[in-house]
Short mmCIF file of C-alpha atoms and ligand atoms in Angstrom, two decimals:
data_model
loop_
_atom_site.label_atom_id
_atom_site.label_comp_id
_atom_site.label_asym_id
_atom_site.label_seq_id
_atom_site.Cartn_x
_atom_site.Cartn_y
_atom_site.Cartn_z
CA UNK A 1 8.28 69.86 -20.13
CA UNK A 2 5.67 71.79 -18.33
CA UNK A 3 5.27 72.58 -15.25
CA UNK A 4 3.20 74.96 -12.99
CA UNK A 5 0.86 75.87 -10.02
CA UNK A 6 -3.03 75.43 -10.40
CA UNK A 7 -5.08 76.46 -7.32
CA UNK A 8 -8.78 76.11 -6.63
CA UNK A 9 -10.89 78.57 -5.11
CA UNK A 10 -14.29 78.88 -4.06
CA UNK A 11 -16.91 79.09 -1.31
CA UNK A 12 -16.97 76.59 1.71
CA UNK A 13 -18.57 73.46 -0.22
CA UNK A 14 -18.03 74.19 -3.41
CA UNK A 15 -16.76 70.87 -3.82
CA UNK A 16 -13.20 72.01 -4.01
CA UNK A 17 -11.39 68.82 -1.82
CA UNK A 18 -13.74 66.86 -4.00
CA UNK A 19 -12.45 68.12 -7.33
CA UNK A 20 -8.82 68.10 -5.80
CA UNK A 21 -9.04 64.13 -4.92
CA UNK A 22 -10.59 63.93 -8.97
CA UNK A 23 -8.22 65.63 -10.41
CA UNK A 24 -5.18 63.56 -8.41
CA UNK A 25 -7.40 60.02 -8.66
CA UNK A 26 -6.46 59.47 -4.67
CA UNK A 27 -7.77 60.99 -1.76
CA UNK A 28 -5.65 63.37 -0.32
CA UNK A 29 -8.27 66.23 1.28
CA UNK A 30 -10.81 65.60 3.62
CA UNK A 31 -14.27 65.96 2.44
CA UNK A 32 -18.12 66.41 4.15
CA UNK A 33 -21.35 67.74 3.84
CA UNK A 34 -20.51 70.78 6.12
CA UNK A 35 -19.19 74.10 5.24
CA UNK A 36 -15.58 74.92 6.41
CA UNK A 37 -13.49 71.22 6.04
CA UNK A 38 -10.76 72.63 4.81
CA UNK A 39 -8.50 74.13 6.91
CA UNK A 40 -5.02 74.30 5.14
CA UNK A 41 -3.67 74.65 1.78
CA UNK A 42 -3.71 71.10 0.47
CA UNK A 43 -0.86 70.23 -2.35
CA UNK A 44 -1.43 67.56 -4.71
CA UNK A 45 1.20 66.93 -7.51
CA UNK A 46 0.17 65.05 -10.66
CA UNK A 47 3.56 64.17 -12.94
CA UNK A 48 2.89 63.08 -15.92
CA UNK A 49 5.74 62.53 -18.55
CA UNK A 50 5.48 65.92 -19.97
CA UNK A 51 3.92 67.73 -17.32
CA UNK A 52 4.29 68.23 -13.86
CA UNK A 53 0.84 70.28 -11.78
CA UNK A 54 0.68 71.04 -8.46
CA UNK A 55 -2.45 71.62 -7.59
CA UNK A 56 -4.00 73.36 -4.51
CA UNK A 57 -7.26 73.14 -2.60
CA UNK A 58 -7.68 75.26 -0.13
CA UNK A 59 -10.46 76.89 2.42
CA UNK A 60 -13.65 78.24 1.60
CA UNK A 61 -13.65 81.90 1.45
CA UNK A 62 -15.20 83.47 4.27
CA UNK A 63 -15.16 86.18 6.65
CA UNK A 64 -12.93 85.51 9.60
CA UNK A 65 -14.82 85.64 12.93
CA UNK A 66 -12.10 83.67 14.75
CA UNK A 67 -8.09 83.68 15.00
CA UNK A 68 -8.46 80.19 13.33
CA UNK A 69 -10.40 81.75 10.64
CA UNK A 70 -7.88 84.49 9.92
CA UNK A 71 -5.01 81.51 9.75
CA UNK A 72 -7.47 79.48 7.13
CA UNK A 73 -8.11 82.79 4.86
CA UNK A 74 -4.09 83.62 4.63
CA UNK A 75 -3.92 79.94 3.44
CA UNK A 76 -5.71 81.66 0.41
CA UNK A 77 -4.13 84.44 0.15
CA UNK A 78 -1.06 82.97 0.21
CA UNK A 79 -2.40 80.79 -2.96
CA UNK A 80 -3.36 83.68 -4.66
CA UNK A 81 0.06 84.60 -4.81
CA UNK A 82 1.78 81.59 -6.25
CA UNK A 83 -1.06 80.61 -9.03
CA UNK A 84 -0.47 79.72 -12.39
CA UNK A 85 -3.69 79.28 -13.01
CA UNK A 86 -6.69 79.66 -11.00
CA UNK A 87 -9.73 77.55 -10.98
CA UNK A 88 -12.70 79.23 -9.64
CA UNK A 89 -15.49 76.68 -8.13
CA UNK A 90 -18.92 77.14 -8.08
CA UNK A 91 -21.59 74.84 -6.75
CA UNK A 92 -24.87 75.62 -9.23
CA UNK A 93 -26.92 75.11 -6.37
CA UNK A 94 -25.32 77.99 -4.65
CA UNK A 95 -26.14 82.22 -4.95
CA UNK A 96 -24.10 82.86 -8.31
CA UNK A 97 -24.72 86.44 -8.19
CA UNK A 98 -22.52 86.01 -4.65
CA UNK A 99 -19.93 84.22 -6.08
CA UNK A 100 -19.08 86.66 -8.59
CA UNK A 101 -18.54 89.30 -6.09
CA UNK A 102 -16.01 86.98 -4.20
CA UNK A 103 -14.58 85.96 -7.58
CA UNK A 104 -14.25 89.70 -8.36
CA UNK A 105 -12.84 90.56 -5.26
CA UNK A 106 -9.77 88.05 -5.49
CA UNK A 107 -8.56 90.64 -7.91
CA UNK A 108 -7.22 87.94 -9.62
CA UNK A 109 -3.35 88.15 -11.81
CA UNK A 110 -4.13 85.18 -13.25
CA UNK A 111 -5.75 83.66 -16.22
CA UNK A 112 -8.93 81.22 -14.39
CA UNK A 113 -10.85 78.63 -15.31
CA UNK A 114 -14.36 78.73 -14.18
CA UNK A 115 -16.01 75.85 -12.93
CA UNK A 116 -19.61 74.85 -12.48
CA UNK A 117 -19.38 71.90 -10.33
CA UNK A 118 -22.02 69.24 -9.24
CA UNK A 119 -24.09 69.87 -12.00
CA UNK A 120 -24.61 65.81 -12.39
CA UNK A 121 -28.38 66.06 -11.94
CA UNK A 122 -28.75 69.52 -13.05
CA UNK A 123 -31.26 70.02 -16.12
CA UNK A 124 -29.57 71.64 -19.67
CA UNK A 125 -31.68 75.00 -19.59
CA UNK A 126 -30.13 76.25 -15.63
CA UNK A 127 -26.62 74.80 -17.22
CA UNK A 128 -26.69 77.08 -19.98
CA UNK A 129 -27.86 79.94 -17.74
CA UNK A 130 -25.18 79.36 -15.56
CA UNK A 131 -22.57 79.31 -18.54
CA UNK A 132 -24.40 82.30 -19.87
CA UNK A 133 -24.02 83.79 -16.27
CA UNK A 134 -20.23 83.45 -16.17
CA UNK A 135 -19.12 83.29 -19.18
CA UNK A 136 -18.79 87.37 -19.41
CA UNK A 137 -17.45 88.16 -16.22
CA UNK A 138 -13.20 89.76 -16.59
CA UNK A 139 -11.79 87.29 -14.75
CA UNK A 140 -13.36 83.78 -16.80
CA UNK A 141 -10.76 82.94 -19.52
CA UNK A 142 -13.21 79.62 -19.72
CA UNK A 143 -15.67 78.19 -18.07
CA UNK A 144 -16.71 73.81 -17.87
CA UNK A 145 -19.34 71.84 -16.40
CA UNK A 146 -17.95 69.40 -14.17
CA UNK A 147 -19.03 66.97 -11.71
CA UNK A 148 -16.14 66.79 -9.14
CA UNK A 149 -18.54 63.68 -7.11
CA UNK A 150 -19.22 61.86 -10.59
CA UNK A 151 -15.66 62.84 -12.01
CA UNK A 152 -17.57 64.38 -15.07
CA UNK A 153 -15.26 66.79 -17.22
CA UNK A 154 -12.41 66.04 -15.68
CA UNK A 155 -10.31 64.53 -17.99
CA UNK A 156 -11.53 67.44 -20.23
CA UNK A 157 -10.45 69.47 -17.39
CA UNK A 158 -6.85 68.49 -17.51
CA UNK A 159 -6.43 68.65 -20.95
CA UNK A 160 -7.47 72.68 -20.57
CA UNK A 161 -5.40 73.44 -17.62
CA UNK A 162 -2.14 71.75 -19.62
CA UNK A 163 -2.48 74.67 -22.29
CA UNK A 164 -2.01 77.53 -19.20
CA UNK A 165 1.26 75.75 -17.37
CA UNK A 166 4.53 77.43 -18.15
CA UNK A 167 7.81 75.69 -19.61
CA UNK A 168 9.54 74.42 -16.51
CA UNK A 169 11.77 71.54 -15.14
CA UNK A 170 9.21 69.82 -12.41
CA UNK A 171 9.21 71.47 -8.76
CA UNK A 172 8.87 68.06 -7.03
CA UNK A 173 10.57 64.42 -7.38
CA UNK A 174 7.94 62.67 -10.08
CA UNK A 175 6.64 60.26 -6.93
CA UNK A 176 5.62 63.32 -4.55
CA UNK A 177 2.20 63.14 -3.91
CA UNK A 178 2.35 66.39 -1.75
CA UNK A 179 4.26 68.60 0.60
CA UNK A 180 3.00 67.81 3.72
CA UNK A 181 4.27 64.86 6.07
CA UNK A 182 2.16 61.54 6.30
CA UNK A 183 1.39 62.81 10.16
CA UNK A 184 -0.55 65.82 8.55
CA UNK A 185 -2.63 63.50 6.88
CA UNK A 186 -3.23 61.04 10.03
CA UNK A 187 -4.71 63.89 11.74
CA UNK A 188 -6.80 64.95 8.52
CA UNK A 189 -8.78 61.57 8.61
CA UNK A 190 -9.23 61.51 12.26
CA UNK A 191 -11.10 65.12 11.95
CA UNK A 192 -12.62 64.20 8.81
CA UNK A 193 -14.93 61.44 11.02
CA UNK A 194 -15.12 64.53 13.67
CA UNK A 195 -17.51 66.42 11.06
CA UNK A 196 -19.72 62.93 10.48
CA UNK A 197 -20.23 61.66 13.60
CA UNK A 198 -20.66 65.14 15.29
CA UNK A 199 -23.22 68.02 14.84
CA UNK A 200 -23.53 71.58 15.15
CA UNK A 201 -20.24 72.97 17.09
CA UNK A 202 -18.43 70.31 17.61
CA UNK A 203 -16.96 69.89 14.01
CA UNK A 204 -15.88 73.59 14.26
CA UNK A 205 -14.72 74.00 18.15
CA UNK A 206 -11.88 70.78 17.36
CA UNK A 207 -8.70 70.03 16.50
CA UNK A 208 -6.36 67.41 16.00
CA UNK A 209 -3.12 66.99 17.52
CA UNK A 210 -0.67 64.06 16.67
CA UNK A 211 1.25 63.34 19.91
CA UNK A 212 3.30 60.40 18.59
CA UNK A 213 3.68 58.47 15.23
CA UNK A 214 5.96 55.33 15.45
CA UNK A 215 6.79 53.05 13.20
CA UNK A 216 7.19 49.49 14.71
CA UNK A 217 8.09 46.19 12.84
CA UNK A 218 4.38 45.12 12.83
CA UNK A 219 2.36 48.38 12.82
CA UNK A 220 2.54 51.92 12.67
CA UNK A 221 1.35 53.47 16.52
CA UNK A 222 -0.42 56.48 16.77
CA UNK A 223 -1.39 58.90 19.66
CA UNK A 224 -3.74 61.37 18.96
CA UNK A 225 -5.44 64.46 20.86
CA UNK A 226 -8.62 65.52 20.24
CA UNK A 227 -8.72 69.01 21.40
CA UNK A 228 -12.21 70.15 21.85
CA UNK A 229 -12.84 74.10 23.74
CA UNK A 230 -15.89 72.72 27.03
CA UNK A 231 -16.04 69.46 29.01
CA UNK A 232 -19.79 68.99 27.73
CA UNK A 233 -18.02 68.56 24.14
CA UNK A 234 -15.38 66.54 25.39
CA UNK A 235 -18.56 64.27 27.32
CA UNK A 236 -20.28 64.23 23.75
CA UNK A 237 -16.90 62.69 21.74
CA UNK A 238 -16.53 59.87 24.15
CA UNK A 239 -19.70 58.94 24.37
CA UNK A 240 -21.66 56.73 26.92
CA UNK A 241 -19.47 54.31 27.65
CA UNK A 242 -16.84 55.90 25.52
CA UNK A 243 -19.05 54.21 22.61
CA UNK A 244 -18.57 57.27 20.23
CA UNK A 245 -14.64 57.86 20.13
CA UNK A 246 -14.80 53.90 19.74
CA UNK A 247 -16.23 54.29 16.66
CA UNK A 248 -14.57 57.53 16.01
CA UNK A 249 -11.32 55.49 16.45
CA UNK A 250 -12.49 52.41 14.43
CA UNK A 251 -13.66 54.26 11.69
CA UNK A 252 -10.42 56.90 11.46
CA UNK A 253 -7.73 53.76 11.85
CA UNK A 254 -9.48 52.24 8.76
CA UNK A 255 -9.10 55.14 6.65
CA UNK A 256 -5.97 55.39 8.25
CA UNK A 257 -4.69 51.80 7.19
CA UNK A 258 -6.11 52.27 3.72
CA UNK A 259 -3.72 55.44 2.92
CA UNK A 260 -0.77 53.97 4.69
CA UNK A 261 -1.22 50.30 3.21
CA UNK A 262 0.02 49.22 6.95
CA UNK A 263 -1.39 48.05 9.87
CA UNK A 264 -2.58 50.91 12.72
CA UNK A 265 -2.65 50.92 15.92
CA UNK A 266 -4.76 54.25 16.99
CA UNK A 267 -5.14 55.72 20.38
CA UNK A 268 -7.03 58.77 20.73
CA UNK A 269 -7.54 61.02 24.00
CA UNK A 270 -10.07 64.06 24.04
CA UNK A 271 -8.72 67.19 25.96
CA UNK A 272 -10.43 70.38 26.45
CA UNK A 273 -8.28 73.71 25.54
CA UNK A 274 -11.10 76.58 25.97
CA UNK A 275 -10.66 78.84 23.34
CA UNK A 276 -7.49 77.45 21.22
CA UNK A 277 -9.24 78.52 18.40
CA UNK A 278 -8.51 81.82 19.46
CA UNK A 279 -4.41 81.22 20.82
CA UNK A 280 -1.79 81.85 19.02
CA UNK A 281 0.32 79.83 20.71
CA UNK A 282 -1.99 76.59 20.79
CA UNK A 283 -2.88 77.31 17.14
CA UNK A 284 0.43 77.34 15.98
CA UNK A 285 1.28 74.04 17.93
CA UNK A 286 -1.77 72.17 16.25
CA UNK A 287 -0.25 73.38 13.03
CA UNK A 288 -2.47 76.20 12.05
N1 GTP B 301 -23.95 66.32 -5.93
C1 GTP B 301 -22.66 66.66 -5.88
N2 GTP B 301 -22.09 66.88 -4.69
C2 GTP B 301 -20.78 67.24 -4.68
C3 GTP B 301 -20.02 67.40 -5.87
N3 GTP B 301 -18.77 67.77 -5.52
C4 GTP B 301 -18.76 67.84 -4.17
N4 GTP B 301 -19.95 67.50 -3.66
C5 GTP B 301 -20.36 67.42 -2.23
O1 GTP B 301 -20.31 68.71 -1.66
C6 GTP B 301 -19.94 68.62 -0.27
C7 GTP B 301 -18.74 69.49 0.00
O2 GTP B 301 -17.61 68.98 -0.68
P1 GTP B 301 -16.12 69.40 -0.30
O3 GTP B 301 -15.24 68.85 -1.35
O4 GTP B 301 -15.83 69.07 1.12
O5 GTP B 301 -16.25 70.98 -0.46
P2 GTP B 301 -15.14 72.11 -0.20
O6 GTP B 301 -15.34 73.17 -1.22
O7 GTP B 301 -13.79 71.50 -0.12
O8 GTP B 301 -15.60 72.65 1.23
P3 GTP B 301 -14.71 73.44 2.36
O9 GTP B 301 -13.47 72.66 2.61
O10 GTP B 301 -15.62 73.46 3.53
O11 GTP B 301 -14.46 74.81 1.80
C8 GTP B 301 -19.68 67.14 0.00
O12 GTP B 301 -20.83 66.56 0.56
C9 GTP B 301 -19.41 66.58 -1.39
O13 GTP B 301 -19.72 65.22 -1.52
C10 GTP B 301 -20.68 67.14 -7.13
O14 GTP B 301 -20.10 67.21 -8.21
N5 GTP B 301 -21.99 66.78 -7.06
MG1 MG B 302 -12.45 71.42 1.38
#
Protein backbone atom coordinates (compact mmCIF):
# COMPACT_ATOMS: atom_id res chain seq x y z
CA UNK A 1 0.00 0.00 0.00
CA UNK A 2 0.90 3.52 -0.79
CA UNK A 3 0.04 6.33 0.47
CA UNK A 4 1.07 10.07 0.48
CA UNK A 5 0.48 13.89 0.09
CA UNK A 6 0.54 15.53 -3.48
CA UNK A 7 -0.02 19.33 -3.54
CA UNK A 8 -0.44 21.70 -6.46
CA UNK A 9 1.04 24.94 -6.78
CA UNK A 10 0.97 27.67 -9.09
CA UNK A 11 -0.08 31.20 -10.02
CA UNK A 12 -3.76 32.48 -9.55
CA UNK A 13 -5.37 30.65 -12.74
CA UNK A 14 -3.16 28.28 -13.44
CA UNK A 15 -5.88 25.97 -13.61
CA UNK A 16 -5.02 24.37 -10.33
CA UNK A 17 -8.98 23.74 -8.87
CA UNK A 18 -9.42 22.61 -12.42
CA UNK A 19 -6.72 19.95 -12.39
CA UNK A 20 -7.74 19.13 -8.68
CA UNK A 21 -11.59 18.30 -9.74
CA UNK A 22 -9.60 16.05 -12.88
CA UNK A 23 -7.56 14.40 -10.98
CA UNK A 24 -10.54 13.41 -8.21
CA UNK A 25 -13.32 13.00 -11.31
CA UNK A 26 -15.87 15.24 -8.95
CA UNK A 27 -15.96 18.71 -8.29
CA UNK A 28 -14.78 19.60 -5.13
CA UNK A 29 -12.98 23.33 -5.72
CA UNK A 30 -14.55 26.19 -7.03
CA UNK A 31 -13.44 27.31 -10.34
CA UNK A 32 -13.68 30.83 -12.69
CA UNK A 33 -12.18 32.87 -15.12
CA UNK A 34 -10.78 35.32 -12.45
CA UNK A 35 -7.56 35.29 -10.66
CA UNK A 36 -7.66 34.55 -6.85
CA UNK A 37 -10.78 31.67 -6.44
CA UNK A 38 -9.12 29.86 -4.23
CA UNK A 39 -9.03 30.80 -0.93
CA UNK A 40 -8.20 27.68 1.27
CA UNK A 41 -6.28 24.60 1.05
CA UNK A 42 -8.66 22.23 -0.69
CA UNK A 43 -8.15 18.26 0.20
CA UNK A 44 -9.21 15.75 -2.16
CA UNK A 45 -8.49 12.00 -1.37
CA UNK A 46 -8.44 9.46 -4.21
CA UNK A 47 -8.25 5.60 -2.64
CA UNK A 48 -7.63 3.31 -4.86
CA UNK A 49 -6.94 -0.39 -3.78
CA UNK A 50 -3.29 0.05 -3.54
CA UNK A 51 -2.99 3.58 -3.11
CA UNK A 52 -4.34 6.15 -1.13
CA UNK A 53 -3.42 10.37 -2.47
CA UNK A 54 -4.45 13.22 -0.92
CA UNK A 55 -4.20 15.78 -2.99
CA UNK A 56 -4.17 19.60 -2.38
CA UNK A 57 -5.13 22.67 -4.37
CA UNK A 58 -4.54 25.59 -2.96
CA UNK A 59 -4.26 29.63 -3.66
CA UNK A 60 -2.50 31.27 -6.28
CA UNK A 61 0.73 32.62 -5.17
CA UNK A 62 0.74 36.18 -4.74
CA UNK A 63 1.86 39.01 -2.81
CA UNK A 64 -0.35 39.73 0.14
CA UNK A 65 -1.81 43.28 0.05
CA UNK A 66 -4.60 42.37 2.51
CA UNK A 67 -4.96 40.41 5.99
CA UNK A 68 -7.09 37.96 3.84
CA UNK A 69 -4.26 37.64 1.52
CA UNK A 70 -1.70 36.85 4.20
CA UNK A 71 -4.35 33.99 5.60
CA UNK A 72 -4.61 32.55 1.73
CA UNK A 73 -0.58 32.54 1.26
CA UNK A 74 0.00 30.53 4.80
CA UNK A 75 -2.56 28.09 3.25
CA UNK A 76 0.57 27.49 0.97
CA UNK A 77 2.99 27.56 3.06
CA UNK A 78 1.51 25.37 5.21
CA UNK A 79 1.33 22.87 2.00
CA UNK A 80 4.73 23.28 1.37
CA UNK A 81 5.39 21.70 4.47
CA UNK A 82 3.43 18.49 4.34
CA UNK A 83 4.17 17.56 0.42
CA UNK A 84 5.08 14.40 -0.83
CA UNK A 85 5.22 15.50 -3.96
CA UNK A 86 4.70 18.75 -5.48
CA UNK A 87 3.07 19.55 -8.70
CA UNK A 88 4.01 22.82 -10.08
CA UNK A 89 1.22 24.42 -12.58
CA UNK A 90 1.81 26.48 -15.29
CA UNK A 91 -0.69 27.98 -17.68
CA UNK A 92 1.44 28.21 -21.29
CA UNK A 93 -0.32 31.24 -21.92
CA UNK A 94 1.18 32.81 -18.90
CA UNK A 95 5.03 34.72 -18.37
CA UNK A 96 7.15 31.39 -17.93
CA UNK A 97 10.20 33.24 -17.26
CA UNK A 98 7.91 34.51 -14.00
CA UNK A 99 6.93 31.34 -13.01
CA UNK A 100 10.25 30.00 -12.62
CA UNK A 101 11.21 32.62 -10.23
CA UNK A 102 8.11 31.74 -8.02
CA UNK A 103 8.86 28.05 -8.61
CA UNK A 104 12.46 28.79 -7.49
CA UNK A 105 11.53 30.68 -4.67
CA UNK A 106 9.30 27.85 -2.99
CA UNK A 107 12.68 26.44 -2.21
CA UNK A 108 11.15 23.37 -2.68
CA UNK A 109 12.21 19.75 -0.32
CA UNK A 110 10.43 17.91 -2.55
CA UNK A 111 10.73 15.97 -5.70
CA UNK A 112 7.90 18.06 -8.35
CA UNK A 113 6.26 17.37 -11.19
CA UNK A 114 6.00 20.13 -13.62
CA UNK A 115 2.98 20.80 -15.38
CA UNK A 116 2.11 22.67 -18.53
CA UNK A 117 -1.53 22.96 -18.33
CA UNK A 118 -4.21 24.12 -20.93
CA UNK A 119 -2.13 23.44 -23.67
CA UNK A 120 -5.39 21.80 -25.57
CA UNK A 121 -5.18 24.26 -28.47
CA UNK A 122 -1.62 25.02 -28.16
CA UNK A 123 0.53 24.29 -31.46
CA UNK A 124 3.62 21.40 -31.07
CA UNK A 125 6.59 23.94 -31.73
CA UNK A 126 5.56 26.55 -28.30
CA UNK A 127 4.90 22.90 -26.51
CA UNK A 128 8.27 21.79 -27.05
CA UNK A 129 9.67 25.24 -26.14
CA UNK A 130 7.89 25.18 -23.12
CA UNK A 131 9.20 21.55 -22.25
CA UNK A 132 12.56 22.74 -23.41
CA UNK A 133 11.99 25.81 -21.05
CA UNK A 134 11.42 23.71 -17.92
CA UNK A 135 12.73 20.81 -18.36
CA UNK A 136 16.35 22.10 -16.88
CA UNK A 137 15.31 24.06 -14.10
CA UNK A 138 16.62 22.14 -10.19
CA UNK A 139 13.48 21.76 -8.98
CA UNK A 140 11.60 19.68 -12.32
CA UNK A 141 12.10 15.93 -11.59
CA UNK A 142 9.50 15.76 -14.79
CA UNK A 143 7.58 17.73 -16.59
CA UNK A 144 3.78 16.70 -18.77
CA UNK A 145 1.50 18.41 -20.97
CA UNK A 146 -1.81 18.34 -19.61
CA UNK A 147 -5.08 19.78 -20.21
CA UNK A 148 -6.72 20.05 -16.72
CA UNK A 149 -10.28 21.61 -18.84
CA UNK A 150 -10.03 18.66 -21.51
CA UNK A 151 -8.69 16.09 -18.82
CA UNK A 152 -5.69 15.45 -21.28
CA UNK A 153 -2.67 13.59 -19.50
CA UNK A 154 -4.27 12.89 -16.67
CA UNK A 155 -4.52 9.45 -16.40
CA UNK A 156 -0.82 9.61 -17.48
CA UNK A 157 -0.58 11.95 -14.69
CA UNK A 158 -1.58 9.53 -12.02
CA UNK A 159 0.28 6.82 -13.12
CA UNK A 160 3.61 9.28 -12.55
CA UNK A 161 2.64 10.65 -9.27
CA UNK A 162 2.00 6.74 -7.95
CA UNK A 163 5.89 6.11 -8.46
CA UNK A 164 6.75 9.29 -5.81
CA UNK A 165 4.09 8.18 -2.83
CA UNK A 166 5.73 6.52 0.12
CA UNK A 167 4.78 2.97 1.69
CA UNK A 168 2.00 3.84 4.09
CA UNK A 169 -1.31 2.50 5.65
CA UNK A 170 -4.01 5.22 4.14
CA UNK A 171 -4.44 8.58 6.27
CA UNK A 172 -8.23 8.69 5.65
CA UNK A 173 -11.29 6.06 5.77
CA UNK A 174 -11.26 4.76 1.81
CA UNK A 175 -14.85 6.83 1.33
CA UNK A 176 -13.36 10.38 2.49
CA UNK A 177 -13.64 12.61 -0.16
CA UNK A 178 -11.95 15.44 1.94
CA UNK A 179 -11.36 17.04 5.27
CA UNK A 180 -13.54 19.72 5.33
CA UNK A 181 -17.36 19.60 6.49
CA UNK A 182 -20.20 19.57 3.76
CA UNK A 183 -21.02 23.36 5.20
CA UNK A 184 -17.49 24.42 3.82
CA UNK A 185 -18.51 23.37 0.60
CA UNK A 186 -22.19 25.04 0.70
CA UNK A 187 -20.52 28.25 1.10
CA UNK A 188 -17.84 27.41 -1.72
CA UNK A 189 -20.68 27.18 -4.43
CA UNK A 190 -22.55 30.11 -3.23
CA UNK A 191 -19.18 32.33 -3.78
CA UNK A 192 -18.28 30.45 -6.73
CA UNK A 193 -21.63 32.23 -8.59
CA UNK A 194 -20.31 35.53 -6.60
CA UNK A 195 -17.21 35.63 -9.16
CA UNK A 196 -19.79 35.00 -12.38
CA UNK A 197 -22.43 37.07 -11.85
CA UNK A 198 -20.27 39.95 -10.35
CA UNK A 199 -17.41 42.15 -11.79
CA UNK A 200 -14.49 43.97 -10.78
CA UNK A 201 -14.48 44.20 -6.73
CA UNK A 202 -17.14 42.55 -5.82
CA UNK A 203 -15.77 38.92 -6.29
CA UNK A 204 -12.78 40.00 -4.10
CA UNK A 205 -14.48 42.44 -1.29
CA UNK A 206 -17.01 39.03 -0.27
CA UNK A 207 -17.41 36.39 1.79
CA UNK A 208 -19.55 33.70 2.70
CA UNK A 209 -20.89 32.93 5.96
CA UNK A 210 -23.12 29.80 6.71
CA UNK A 211 -25.51 30.89 9.51
CA UNK A 212 -27.49 27.63 9.73
CA UNK A 213 -27.46 24.16 7.96
CA UNK A 214 -30.41 21.84 8.98
CA UNK A 215 -31.28 18.81 7.96
CA UNK A 216 -35.13 18.29 7.83
CA UNK A 217 -37.07 15.10 6.72
CA UNK A 218 -37.75 16.66 3.25
CA UNK A 219 -34.82 19.04 2.58
CA UNK A 220 -31.72 20.25 3.80
CA UNK A 221 -32.27 24.37 4.98
CA UNK A 222 -29.70 26.71 4.55
CA UNK A 223 -29.03 30.34 5.77
CA UNK A 224 -26.41 32.07 4.27
CA UNK A 225 -24.62 35.63 4.66
CA UNK A 226 -23.20 37.31 2.05
CA UNK A 227 -20.78 39.62 3.59
CA UNK A 228 -19.82 42.29 1.21
CA UNK A 229 -17.34 45.61 2.77
CA UNK A 230 -20.02 49.14 1.20
CA UNK A 231 -23.81 49.38 0.91
CA UNK A 232 -23.34 50.27 -2.96
CA UNK A 233 -21.99 46.48 -3.18
CA UNK A 234 -24.52 45.18 -1.05
CA UNK A 235 -27.26 47.41 -3.61
CA UNK A 236 -25.37 45.66 -6.63
CA UNK A 237 -25.88 41.74 -5.16
CA UNK A 238 -29.55 42.20 -4.70
CA UNK A 239 -30.27 43.70 -7.56
CA UNK A 240 -33.34 45.76 -8.79
CA UNK A 241 -35.92 44.15 -7.41
CA UNK A 242 -33.64 41.79 -5.62
CA UNK A 243 -33.47 40.14 -9.29
CA UNK A 244 -29.67 39.35 -8.95
CA UNK A 245 -29.35 37.40 -5.50
CA UNK A 246 -32.55 35.61 -7.07
CA UNK A 247 -30.56 34.24 -9.49
CA UNK A 248 -27.54 34.17 -7.34
CA UNK A 249 -29.72 31.93 -5.07
CA UNK A 250 -31.27 29.83 -7.92
CA UNK A 251 -28.22 29.17 -9.51
CA UNK A 252 -26.03 28.31 -6.05
CA UNK A 253 -29.09 25.89 -4.61
CA UNK A 254 -28.72 23.94 -7.92
CA UNK A 255 -25.18 23.33 -7.60
CA UNK A 256 -25.97 22.93 -4.19
CA UNK A 257 -28.60 20.01 -4.72
CA UNK A 258 -26.35 18.39 -7.28
CA UNK A 259 -23.36 17.78 -4.61
CA UNK A 260 -25.70 16.93 -1.82
CA UNK A 261 -28.07 14.60 -4.02
CA UNK A 262 -30.98 16.27 -1.68
CA UNK A 263 -33.38 18.73 -1.96
CA UNK A 264 -32.30 22.63 -0.81
CA UNK A 265 -33.91 25.05 0.54
CA UNK A 266 -31.46 28.31 0.29
CA UNK A 267 -31.90 31.62 1.91
CA UNK A 268 -29.34 34.12 1.45
CA UNK A 269 -29.04 37.72 3.18
CA UNK A 270 -26.29 40.33 2.03
CA UNK A 271 -24.66 42.27 5.00
CA UNK A 272 -22.06 44.84 4.80
CA UNK A 273 -18.87 44.34 7.27
CA UNK A 274 -16.45 47.32 5.99
CA UNK A 275 -13.20 46.04 5.93
CA UNK A 276 -13.51 42.21 7.23
CA UNK A 277 -11.06 41.49 4.87
CA UNK A 278 -8.80 43.20 7.00
CA UNK A 279 -10.25 41.76 10.84
CA UNK A 280 -8.96 39.27 12.47
CA UNK A 281 -11.69 38.59 14.34
CA UNK A 282 -14.37 38.59 11.40
CA UNK A 283 -11.84 36.65 9.28
CA UNK A 284 -11.43 34.02 11.57
CA UNK A 285 -15.31 33.69 12.08
CA UNK A 286 -15.88 33.32 8.19
CA UNK A 287 -13.30 30.61 8.44
CA UNK A 288 -10.24 32.20 7.04
N1 LIG B 1 -8.27 26.45 -22.02
C1 LIG B 1 -8.09 25.93 -20.81
N2 LIG B 1 -8.54 26.59 -19.74
C2 LIG B 1 -8.31 26.04 -18.52
C3 LIG B 1 -7.62 24.81 -18.35
N3 LIG B 1 -7.56 24.55 -17.03
C4 LIG B 1 -8.19 25.57 -16.41
N4 LIG B 1 -8.66 26.46 -17.30
C5 LIG B 1 -9.43 27.70 -17.04
O1 LIG B 1 -8.62 28.62 -16.34
C6 LIG B 1 -9.42 29.41 -15.45
C7 LIG B 1 -8.88 29.32 -14.04
O2 LIG B 1 -9.05 28.00 -13.56
P1 LIG B 1 -8.97 27.65 -12.00
O3 LIG B 1 -8.97 26.17 -11.89
O4 LIG B 1 -9.99 28.41 -11.24
O5 LIG B 1 -7.52 28.23 -11.68
P2 LIG B 1 -6.75 28.28 -10.27
O6 LIG B 1 -5.31 28.06 -10.55
O7 LIG B 1 -7.40 27.37 -9.30
O8 LIG B 1 -6.99 29.81 -9.86
P3 LIG B 1 -6.93 30.48 -8.37
O9 LIG B 1 -7.81 29.69 -7.46
O10 LIG B 1 -7.45 31.85 -8.61
O11 LIG B 1 -5.48 30.48 -7.97
C8 LIG B 1 -10.85 28.88 -15.58
O12 LIG B 1 -11.56 29.69 -16.49
C9 LIG B 1 -10.63 27.48 -16.14
O13 LIG B 1 -11.72 27.01 -16.89
C10 LIG B 1 -7.16 24.12 -19.55
O14 LIG B 1 -6.59 23.04 -19.51
N5 LIG B 1 -7.43 24.75 -20.73
MG1 LIG C 1 -8.31 27.74 -7.54
Amino acid sequence: MKAGFVNIFGKPNAGKSTLLNALMGEKLAIVSRKVQTTRHRIKGILTAKDYQIIFSDTPGIIEPRYKLHEKMMLAVKNSLEDADLALLLVDIYDDWEENDRMFSALSLKVPAIVLINKTEKVDEQKKTDAVEFFRKKHYCQEIALISALKKKGIDELLEKIKHYLPEGEPFFPGDDLTDLPTKFFCGEMIREKVFELFEDEIPYQTAIYIQEFKEKTRLIKIRADIIVQRESQKAIILGERGKMIKELGTEARKDIEKFLDHKVFLELFVKVRANWRENETLLKEYGY
